[in-house]
CSV table of C-alpha atoms in Angstrom, one decimal:
chain,number,residue,atom,x,y,z
A,1,MET,CA,50.9,-35.0,-5.6
A,2,SER,CA,49.4,-31.6,-6.6
A,3,ASP,CA,51.7,-28.8,-7.3
A,4,GLU,CA,49.5,-26.1,-6.3
A,5,ALA,CA,51.7,-23.4,-4.0
A,6,ALA,CA,54.7,-25.8,-4.3
A,7,ASN,CA,56.8,-22.8,-4.6
A,8,VAL,CA,55.4,-20.9,-1.5
A,9,PRO,CA,57.5,-20.5,1.7
A,10,ALA,CA,55.9,-22.8,4.4
A,11,ALA,CA,55.4,-19.5,6.5
A,12,GLN,CA,53.7,-17.8,3.8
A,13,LYS,CA,51.3,-20.7,2.4
A,14,SER,CA,48.3,-19.4,4.6
A,15,GLY,CA,48.6,-16.0,3.2
A,16,TRP,CA,49.0,-17.2,-0.5
A,17,THR,CA,46.0,-19.0,-0.4
A,18,SER,CA,43.9,-15.9,1.3
A,19,PHE,CA,45.6,-14.0,-1.5
A,20,LEU,CA,44.5,-16.3,-4.3
A,21,LYS,CA,40.8,-16.6,-2.8
A,22,SER,CA,40.8,-12.8,-2.9
A,23,LEU,CA,41.6,-12.9,-6.2
A,24,ALA,CA,38.9,-15.2,-7.3
A,25,SER,CA,36.2,-13.0,-5.7
A,26,PHE,CA,37.5,-9.6,-6.4
A,27,SER,CA,36.0,-7.6,-8.9
A,28,GLY,CA,37.5,-4.3,-10.6
A,29,ASP,CA,40.9,-3.4,-10.8
A,30,LEU,CA,43.2,-5.2,-9.0
A,31,SER,CA,46.1,-2.8,-8.8
A,32,GLY,CA,45.5,-1.7,-5.4
A,33,LEU,CA,44.9,-5.3,-3.9
A,34,THR,CA,47.5,-6.2,-1.4
A,35,ALA,CA,49.9,-8.8,-2.3
A,36,PRO,CA,51.4,-11.2,0.3
A,37,PRO,CA,55.1,-10.0,1.2
A,38,PHE,CA,56.9,-13.0,-0.2
A,39,ILE,CA,55.5,-12.2,-3.8
A,40,LEU,CA,56.7,-8.3,-3.8
A,41,SER,CA,59.5,-7.2,-5.7
A,42,PRO,CA,62.1,-5.0,-3.9
A,43,THR,CA,61.5,-2.7,-7.1
A,44,SER,CA,59.1,0.0,-7.6
A,45,LEU,CA,57.1,0.2,-10.8
A,46,SER,CA,58.8,3.7,-11.4
A,47,GLU,CA,62.1,1.9,-12.4
A,48,PHE,CA,60.3,0.0,-15.3
A,49,PRO,CA,60.9,2.8,-17.9
A,50,SER,CA,64.6,2.1,-17.3
A,51,TYR,CA,64.1,-1.0,-19.8
A,52,TRP,CA,63.3,1.1,-22.7
A,53,GLY,CA,67.0,2.3,-22.1
A,54,GLU,CA,68.8,-0.6,-21.7
A,55,PRO,CA,69.3,-1.6,-25.3
A,56,LYS,CA,71.1,1.5,-25.4
A,57,ASP,CA,73.1,0.9,-28.7
A,58,LEU,CA,70.2,-0.1,-30.6
A,59,PHE,CA,68.4,3.2,-29.5
A,60,ALA,CA,71.3,5.2,-30.5
A,61,SER,CA,71.7,3.6,-33.7
A,62,ILE,CA,68.0,5.1,-34.7
A,63,ALA,CA,69.7,8.0,-35.8
A,64,ASP,CA,71.8,6.1,-38.0
A,65,GLY,CA,68.9,5.1,-40.4
A,66,THR,CA,69.4,6.7,-43.7
A,67,THR,CA,65.7,6.4,-45.2
A,68,PRO,CA,62.3,6.3,-43.4
A,69,GLU,CA,62.3,2.6,-43.9
A,70,ASP,CA,65.4,2.0,-42.5
A,71,ARG,CA,64.7,3.8,-39.2
A,72,GLN,CA,61.2,2.0,-38.9
A,73,LEU,CA,63.2,-1.3,-39.0
A,74,ARG,CA,65.7,0.1,-36.5
A,75,VAL,CA,62.8,1.5,-34.0
A,76,THR,CA,61.1,-2.2,-34.4
A,77,ARG,CA,64.4,-3.8,-33.4
A,78,TRP,CA,64.7,-1.4,-30.8
A,79,PHE,CA,61.3,-2.1,-29.4
A,80,LEU,CA,61.6,-6.0,-29.7
A,81,ALA,CA,64.9,-5.8,-27.7
A,82,THR,CA,63.4,-4.0,-24.8
A,83,LEU,CA,60.5,-6.5,-24.3
A,84,SER,CA,62.6,-9.4,-22.5
A,85,GLY,CA,64.1,-6.8,-20.1
A,86,GLN,CA,60.5,-5.3,-19.4
A,87,PHE,CA,58.8,-8.7,-19.0
A,88,THR,CA,61.1,-11.9,-18.3
A,89,ARG,CA,64.2,-10.7,-16.6
A,90,ARG,CA,62.7,-10.7,-13.1
A,91,GLU,CA,61.2,-14.5,-13.8
A,92,LYS,CA,64.8,-15.5,-14.8
A,93,GLU,CA,66.7,-13.9,-11.7
A,94,THR,CA,64.0,-15.0,-8.9
A,95,GLY,CA,62.4,-18.0,-10.5
A,96,SER,CA,59.0,-16.2,-10.8
A,97,GLU,CA,57.6,-12.9,-11.6
A,98,LYS,CA,57.2,-10.7,-8.5
A,99,LYS,CA,54.7,-8.0,-7.9
A,100,PRO,CA,56.4,-4.4,-8.2
A,101,LEU,CA,55.9,-1.9,-5.4
A,102,ASN,CA,53.2,0.6,-6.2
A,103,PRO,CA,54.7,4.1,-6.6
A,104,PHE,CA,53.4,7.0,-4.5
A,105,LEU,CA,52.4,10.3,-6.3
A,106,GLY,CA,55.3,12.3,-7.1
A,107,GLU,CA,57.8,9.5,-6.6
A,108,GLN,CA,60.7,9.9,-9.0
A,109,PHE,CA,63.2,7.6,-11.0
A,110,LEU,CA,66.4,9.3,-12.2
A,111,GLY,CA,69.2,7.5,-14.2
A,112,SER,CA,71.5,7.6,-17.1
A,113,TRP,CA,73.8,5.3,-19.3
A,114,ASP,CA,77.4,6.1,-20.8
A,115,ASN,CA,77.9,8.9,-18.3
A,116,GLY,CA,75.0,10.6,-18.9
A,117,GLU,CA,74.9,10.5,-22.9
A,118,LEU,CA,71.6,8.6,-22.6
A,119,VAL,CA,69.4,10.2,-19.5
A,120,LEU,CA,66.1,8.9,-18.1
A,121,THR,CA,63.9,10.9,-16.0
A,122,VAL,CA,60.5,9.3,-14.6
A,123,GLU,CA,57.7,10.6,-12.3
A,124,GLN,CA,54.6,9.1,-10.9
A,125,VAL,CA,52.1,11.9,-12.2
A,126,SER,CA,48.9,10.2,-11.1
A,127,HIS,CA,48.1,8.0,-8.1
A,128,HIS,CA,44.4,7.6,-8.9
A,129,PRO,CA,44.5,5.9,-11.5
A,130,PRO,CA,48.4,5.4,-11.1
A,131,ILE,CA,50.3,6.6,-14.1
A,132,THR,CA,54.1,7.0,-14.6
A,133,ALA,CA,55.2,9.5,-16.9
A,134,TYR,CA,58.9,9.1,-18.4
A,135,HIS,CA,61.4,10.8,-20.9
A,136,LEU,CA,64.5,9.0,-22.4
A,137,GLU,CA,66.9,11.2,-24.2
A,138,ASN,CA,70.1,11.1,-26.1
A,139,LYS,CA,70.9,14.7,-26.9
A,140,LYS,CA,74.2,13.9,-29.0
A,141,ARG,CA,72.1,11.7,-31.2
A,142,GLY,CA,68.9,13.9,-31.5
A,143,ILE,CA,66.6,11.1,-29.9
A,144,VAL,CA,63.7,11.2,-27.4
A,145,PHE,CA,61.4,8.6,-26.1
A,146,GLU,CA,58.5,10.1,-24.2
A,147,GLY,CA,55.4,8.5,-22.9
A,148,ASN,CA,53.3,7.5,-20.0
A,149,CYS,CA,51.6,4.1,-18.7
A,150,ALA,CA,49.2,2.7,-16.6
A,151,GLN,CA,47.8,-0.8,-15.9
A,152,LYS,CA,44.2,-1.9,-15.6
A,153,THR,CA,44.2,-5.6,-14.2
A,154,SER,CA,41.6,-8.3,-13.9
A,155,PHE,CA,41.3,-12.0,-12.8
A,156,SER,CA,39.6,-14.7,-14.9
A,157,ALA,CA,40.4,-18.4,-15.5
A,158,ARG,CA,43.4,-18.9,-13.1
A,159,MET,CA,45.3,-16.0,-14.6
A,160,ILE,CA,45.6,-12.2,-14.2
A,161,SER,CA,45.0,-10.1,-17.3
A,162,VAL,CA,46.9,-6.6,-17.5
A,163,LYS,CA,45.9,-4.1,-20.1
A,164,GLN,CA,48.6,-1.4,-20.3
A,165,VAL,CA,47.1,2.0,-21.0
A,166,GLY,CA,49.1,4.7,-22.5
A,167,HIS,CA,51.7,5.1,-25.3
A,168,GLY,CA,55.0,6.2,-26.1
A,169,ILE,CA,56.3,8.7,-28.8
A,170,LEU,CA,59.9,8.5,-30.2
A,171,ARG,CA,61.4,11.6,-32.0
A,172,ILE,CA,64.4,11.4,-34.0
A,173,LYS,CA,65.9,15.0,-35.4
A,174,LEU,CA,66.7,14.3,-38.9
A,175,ALA,CA,70.0,16.1,-40.7
A,176,ASP,CA,67.8,18.5,-42.3
A,177,GLY,CA,66.3,19.8,-39.3
A,178,SER,CA,63.1,18.3,-39.5
A,179,THR,CA,61.5,15.7,-36.8
A,180,GLU,CA,60.5,12.1,-37.3
A,181,SER,CA,58.0,10.7,-34.9
A,182,TYR,CA,56.7,7.2,-33.8
A,183,LEU,CA,53.9,6.1,-32.0
A,184,VAL,CA,54.7,3.2,-29.8
A,185,THR,CA,51.4,1.6,-28.4
A,186,LEU,CA,51.9,-1.0,-25.6
A,187,PRO,CA,51.0,-4.7,-25.5
A,188,LYS,CA,48.7,-6.5,-23.4
A,189,LEU,CA,50.0,-9.4,-21.1
A,190,LYS,CA,48.7,-12.1,-19.0
A,191,ILE,CA,50.3,-13.6,-15.7
A,192,GLU,CA,50.0,-17.2,-15.4
A,193,GLY,CA,51.3,-19.6,-12.7
A,194,LEU,CA,49.6,-18.3,-9.7
A,195,TRP,CA,48.5,-21.3,-8.3
A,196,THR,CA,52.0,-22.8,-8.2
A,197,GLY,CA,53.5,-19.7,-6.6
A,198,LYS,CA,56.0,-18.9,-9.8
A,199,PRO,CA,54.1,-16.5,-11.6
A,200,TYR,CA,55.2,-15.7,-15.4
A,201,VAL,CA,54.5,-13.5,-18.0
A,202,GLU,CA,53.3,-13.9,-21.5
A,203,LEU,CA,52.6,-11.2,-24.0
A,204,THR,CA,49.1,-11.0,-25.8
A,205,GLU,CA,47.0,-9.7,-28.8
A,206,THR,CA,48.9,-6.8,-31.0
A,207,SER,CA,50.9,-3.9,-30.5
A,208,TYR,CA,52.0,-1.3,-33.2
A,209,ILE,CA,54.6,1.3,-34.1
A,210,GLN,CA,53.2,4.0,-36.1
A,211,GLY,CA,55.7,6.3,-38.4
A,212,SER,CA,54.9,10.0,-39.1
A,213,HIS,CA,56.1,8.9,-42.8
A,214,GLY,CA,53.1,6.6,-42.9
A,215,LEU,CA,54.9,2.7,-42.6
A,216,THR,CA,53.6,0.8,-39.8
A,217,SER,CA,55.0,-2.1,-37.8
A,218,THR,CA,52.6,-4.6,-36.3
A,219,ILE,CA,53.5,-6.8,-33.8
A,220,LYS,CA,51.1,-9.9,-33.0
A,221,TYR,CA,52.4,-12.0,-29.8
A,222,SER,CA,51.7,-15.4,-29.1
A,223,GLY,CA,52.5,-18.1,-26.4
A,224,ALA,CA,52.8,-22.0,-25.9
A,225,GLY,CA,49.5,-23.7,-25.8
A,226,TRP,CA,48.3,-27.0,-24.5
A,227,VAL,CA,49.8,-29.2,-27.4
A,228,THR,CA,51.7,-26.5,-29.8
A,229,GLY,CA,53.2,-23.0,-29.9
A,230,THR,CA,56.4,-21.6,-28.4
A,231,SER,CA,56.6,-19.1,-25.5
A,232,HIS,CA,57.2,-15.4,-26.0
A,233,SER,CA,56.8,-15.9,-29.8
A,234,HIS,CA,55.9,-12.9,-32.1
A,235,THR,CA,55.2,-12.4,-36.0
A,236,THR,CA,56.1,-8.6,-36.7
A,237,THR,CA,55.0,-7.1,-40.5
A,238,VAL,CA,56.3,-3.8,-41.6
A,239,THR,CA,53.9,-2.5,-44.2
A,240,THR,CA,53.2,1.0,-46.1
A,241,GLY,CA,50.5,1.6,-43.7
A,242,PRO,CA,47.6,0.0,-41.9
A,243,GLY,CA,46.5,-2.8,-44.0
A,244,GLY,CA,48.9,-1.7,-46.8
A,245,PRO,CA,51.2,-3.9,-48.9
A,246,THR,CA,54.1,-5.7,-46.6
A,247,LEU,CA,57.4,-4.7,-46.8
A,248,TYR,CA,58.9,-6.8,-44.4
A,249,THR,CA,57.7,-10.1,-42.2
A,250,ILE,CA,59.9,-10.9,-39.0
A,251,THR,CA,59.0,-14.0,-36.9
A,252,GLY,CA,60.7,-15.5,-33.8
A,253,THR,CA,60.6,-14.9,-29.9
A,254,TRP,CA,61.2,-11.4,-28.1
A,255,THR,CA,63.5,-13.5,-25.9
A,256,GLY,CA,65.5,-14.9,-28.3
A,257,GLU,CA,66.4,-14.8,-32.2
A,258,SER,CA,64.0,-12.9,-34.6
A,259,LYS,CA,64.6,-13.5,-38.4
A,260,PHE,CA,63.3,-12.1,-41.8
A,261,HIS,CA,60.6,-14.5,-43.3
A,262,LYS,CA,58.6,-14.5,-46.4
A,263,PRO,CA,57.7,-11.9,-47.6
A,264,SER,CA,60.4,-9.3,-47.2
A,265,LYS,CA,62.0,-7.2,-49.3
A,266,ASP,CA,65.8,-7.3,-50.6
A,267,GLY,CA,66.1,-11.0,-50.4
A,268,LYS,CA,66.3,-10.7,-46.7
A,269,GLU,CA,64.5,-14.2,-46.0
A,270,GLY,CA,66.3,-16.2,-43.3
A,271,GLN,CA,68.6,-13.3,-42.3
A,272,LEU,CA,68.6,-12.4,-38.5
A,273,PHE,CA,66.9,-9.5,-37.5
A,274,LEU,CA,67.4,-9.5,-33.8
A,275,ASP,CA,68.9,-11.9,-31.1
A,276,ALA,CA,67.1,-10.6,-27.8
A,277,GLY,CA,69.5,-12.9,-25.9
A,278,GLU,CA,72.7,-11.7,-27.0
A,279,GLU,CA,75.0,-11.1,-24.3
A,280,GLY,CA,75.9,-7.5,-23.5
A,281,MET,CA,72.8,-6.2,-25.6
A,282,ARG,CA,71.1,-4.5,-22.3
A,283,GLU,CA,73.0,-2.7,-20.0
A,284,PRO,CA,71.1,-1.7,-16.4
A,285,VAL,CA,70.8,1.8,-15.9
A,286,SER,CA,73.1,3.7,-13.4
A,287,VAL,CA,71.5,5.8,-10.5
A,288,LYS,CA,73.1,7.8,-7.9
A,289,PRO,CA,74.1,6.0,-4.5
A,290,VAL,CA,71.0,5.8,-2.3
A,291,GLU,CA,72.6,8.3,0.2
A,292,GLN,CA,72.6,11.0,-2.6
A,293,GLN,CA,69.2,10.6,-3.7
A,294,GLY,CA,66.5,13.1,-2.8
A,295,GLU,CA,63.7,12.4,-0.8
A,296,TYR,CA,61.2,11.8,-3.6
A,297,GLU,CA,63.4,9.0,-5.4
A,298,SER,CA,62.5,5.6,-5.7
A,299,ARG,CA,65.3,3.5,-4.0
A,300,ARG,CA,65.7,5.9,-1.1
A,301,ALA,CA,62.0,6.3,-0.5
A,302,TRP,CA,61.6,2.3,-0.5
A,303,LYS,CA,65.1,1.4,0.9
A,304,ALA,CA,63.8,-0.1,4.1
A,305,VAL,CA,61.0,-2.1,2.1
A,306,ALA,CA,63.3,-3.4,-0.3
A,307,ASP,CA,65.8,-4.3,2.3
A,308,GLY,CA,63.3,-6.4,4.1
A,309,ILE,CA,62.3,-8.0,0.9
A,310,ARG,CA,65.8,-9.1,-0.1
A,311,SER,CA,66.8,-10.4,3.2
A,312,GLY,CA,63.5,-12.5,3.7
A,313,ASP,CA,62.5,-10.2,6.5
A,314,TYR,CA,58.8,-9.7,5.4
A,315,ASN,CA,57.4,-8.4,8.7
A,316,ALA,CA,60.0,-5.6,8.5
A,317,ALA,CA,59.0,-5.1,4.7
A,318,SER,CA,55.4,-5.1,5.6
A,319,VAL,CA,55.8,-2.5,8.5
A,320,ALA,CA,58.0,-0.2,6.5
A,321,LYS,CA,55.6,-0.4,3.3
A,322,GLY,CA,52.5,0.6,5.6
A,323,ALA,CA,54.4,3.5,7.2
A,324,LEU,CA,55.4,5.0,3.7
A,325,GLU,CA,51.9,4.6,2.3
A,326,ASN,CA,50.2,5.7,5.3
A,327,ALA,CA,52.2,8.9,5.4
A,328,GLU,CA,51.4,9.5,1.7
A,329,ARG,CA,47.7,9.0,2.5
A,330,GLN,CA,47.9,11.8,5.1
A,331,LYS,CA,49.8,14.0,2.6
A,332,ARG,CA,46.8,13.7,0.3
A,333,LYS,CA,44.4,14.3,3.1
A,334,ASP,CA,46.3,17.7,4.3
A,335,GLU,CA,46.3,18.9,0.6
A,336,GLN,CA,42.5,18.4,0.3
A,337,ALA,CA,42.0,19.8,3.8
A,338,SER,CA,44.0,22.9,2.9
A,339,GLY,CA,42.3,23.3,-0.4
A,340,GLN,CA,45.8,22.5,-2.1
A,341,GLN,CA,46.5,20.4,-5.2
A,342,PHE,CA,49.6,18.4,-5.5
A,343,GLN,CA,52.0,19.9,-8.2
A,344,LEU,CA,54.4,17.6,-10.2
A,345,ARG,CA,57.9,18.6,-10.2
A,346,LEU,CA,59.3,17.1,-13.3
A,347,PHE,CA,56.3,17.0,-16.0
A,348,ASP,CA,53.6,18.8,-17.2
A,349,LEU,CA,50.1,17.4,-18.5
A,350,ARG,CA,49.4,18.1,-22.0
A,351,GLN,CA,45.6,17.3,-22.5
A,352,ASN,CA,44.5,15.7,-25.8
A,353,ASP,CA,47.9,15.7,-27.2
A,354,PRO,CA,47.9,16.5,-31.0
A,355,GLU,CA,50.9,14.8,-31.5
A,356,TYR,CA,49.6,11.6,-30.2
A,357,ALA,CA,46.3,12.5,-32.3
A,358,HIS,CA,48.0,12.6,-35.7
A,359,LEU,CA,49.9,9.6,-35.3
A,360,ALA,CA,46.8,7.5,-34.1
A,361,GLY,CA,45.1,8.9,-36.8
A,362,LEU,CA,47.6,7.6,-39.3
A,363,LEU,CA,47.1,4.3,-37.5
A,364,LYS,CA,43.5,4.3,-37.2
A,365,PHE,CA,43.9,3.4,-33.4
A,366,LYS,CA,41.6,3.9,-30.9
A,367,PRO,CA,41.4,5.8,-28.6
A,368,GLU,CA,41.8,8.9,-31.0
A,369,GLU,CA,42.9,11.2,-28.3
A,370,GLU,CA,44.9,10.6,-25.2
A,371,ASP,CA,46.6,13.1,-22.8
A,372,SER,CA,50.4,13.1,-22.8
A,373,TRP,CA,52.8,14.2,-19.8
A,374,ILE,CA,56.0,16.6,-21.1
A,375,LEU,CA,59.3,17.0,-19.3
A,376,LYS,CA,59.6,20.4,-17.8
A,377,ALA,CA,61.7,22.8,-19.8
C-alpha cells in the first residue's frame, strides 16, 4: 500500500492533496503560497534567529581565542552547533518539519539568555521581499553577530528547494582594542518527504565563514542517497584563504559528532571537534510573558493562531491568521493612500554595506555588494 499522505490527519487529506497539486503547478517563489493549517508551525519565522544564540557558551567562548586561527576554529564550531537547532529540532519534536508563520512588516522578537548577558533583537524589515534582520550581542565578551535573511523557494522533483538570501557578520572586540570580523554565508536547503506528509530538511551545497584576517572555513553539505551517504553530513576545511593550503579538515554530521580528519595541523586527526547532540549544549531563548509583550512582538501578535495550531483547532487558527494578515494589508493600503512610508523601529538600512563588500572580496564571493540592517543606536 502506498504511504503517500500516510501521516496527514484524515480531516486534512483533501486540503493536503490540493496543496501538493498547487505546488506542482506553481511557478515562481513559493513563500506566499498558503499551506494547509495542519502543516503550519505555531512559531513565526521571526523567532528563527534565536537559534544562533542557543549554543550560548560556544558563542561566548569565541572571545577566548588567542590567535586568529584559534578564533576561526571557535567561530566554525559555534556555527556548526547552531545548525541542528535551526534545521532539525522541529522535525524531532513534532515528527516532521512545519511551515513557519510569515512575519508581518515590523514584527519584532526580543529575547535573552543568562539574565540579559546575551541579548537578541529581531525585526521584520521588509515584507516584499520578506527579510528578517537580527542582532545578537554579548557585551561582556565583546561579541556581536548581526545579519539578515530571506528565502527564495521553488518546487521540483517532489521537493522544495530553499535558497537562503542574506548573510551574517560576527565581530569580536580584541584585547588591543581592534575588531576582528567574520562573514557568515547561509546554506541552501531542500525539504523532502512532502508526499508522505512528513517533511524534513537536508542542507545542500556549500557555505563559508570568511575572517578579516584572511582565513576561510568552507562547509560542504551532503545527505543520504539512494544507496550511500549519511544524513546531515558535512566536510569542513579551514584554509589560509579561498583555494589556499588546508590547515584543518573536519568531518561528521551537523546533528552529531564532528572530528578532525587528515590533513589537520598539530596531530589533531581523530580528535573530537564538536558533539552537536550533546545534552545541554543549546539553551532556548527567554522572552517576556506574552501579556507583557508589546503589540509588535511575535508571540503576542500570533497568540490566537499559535493556540489554535497547538490545540488542533485548525479552523480557529485559520480565522485568526486571516484576521491578522488582512489587518496588516489594510495598514499598507492606508499608508500608500496617505503617502506615508512604513518606518522601521529597531534597525536602519545600510545600503551596499562596505564591511560586507570587504569580506566578500576576500572570499571572492558573489554578490560582491549587499545591503545590511544595523541596530539603531
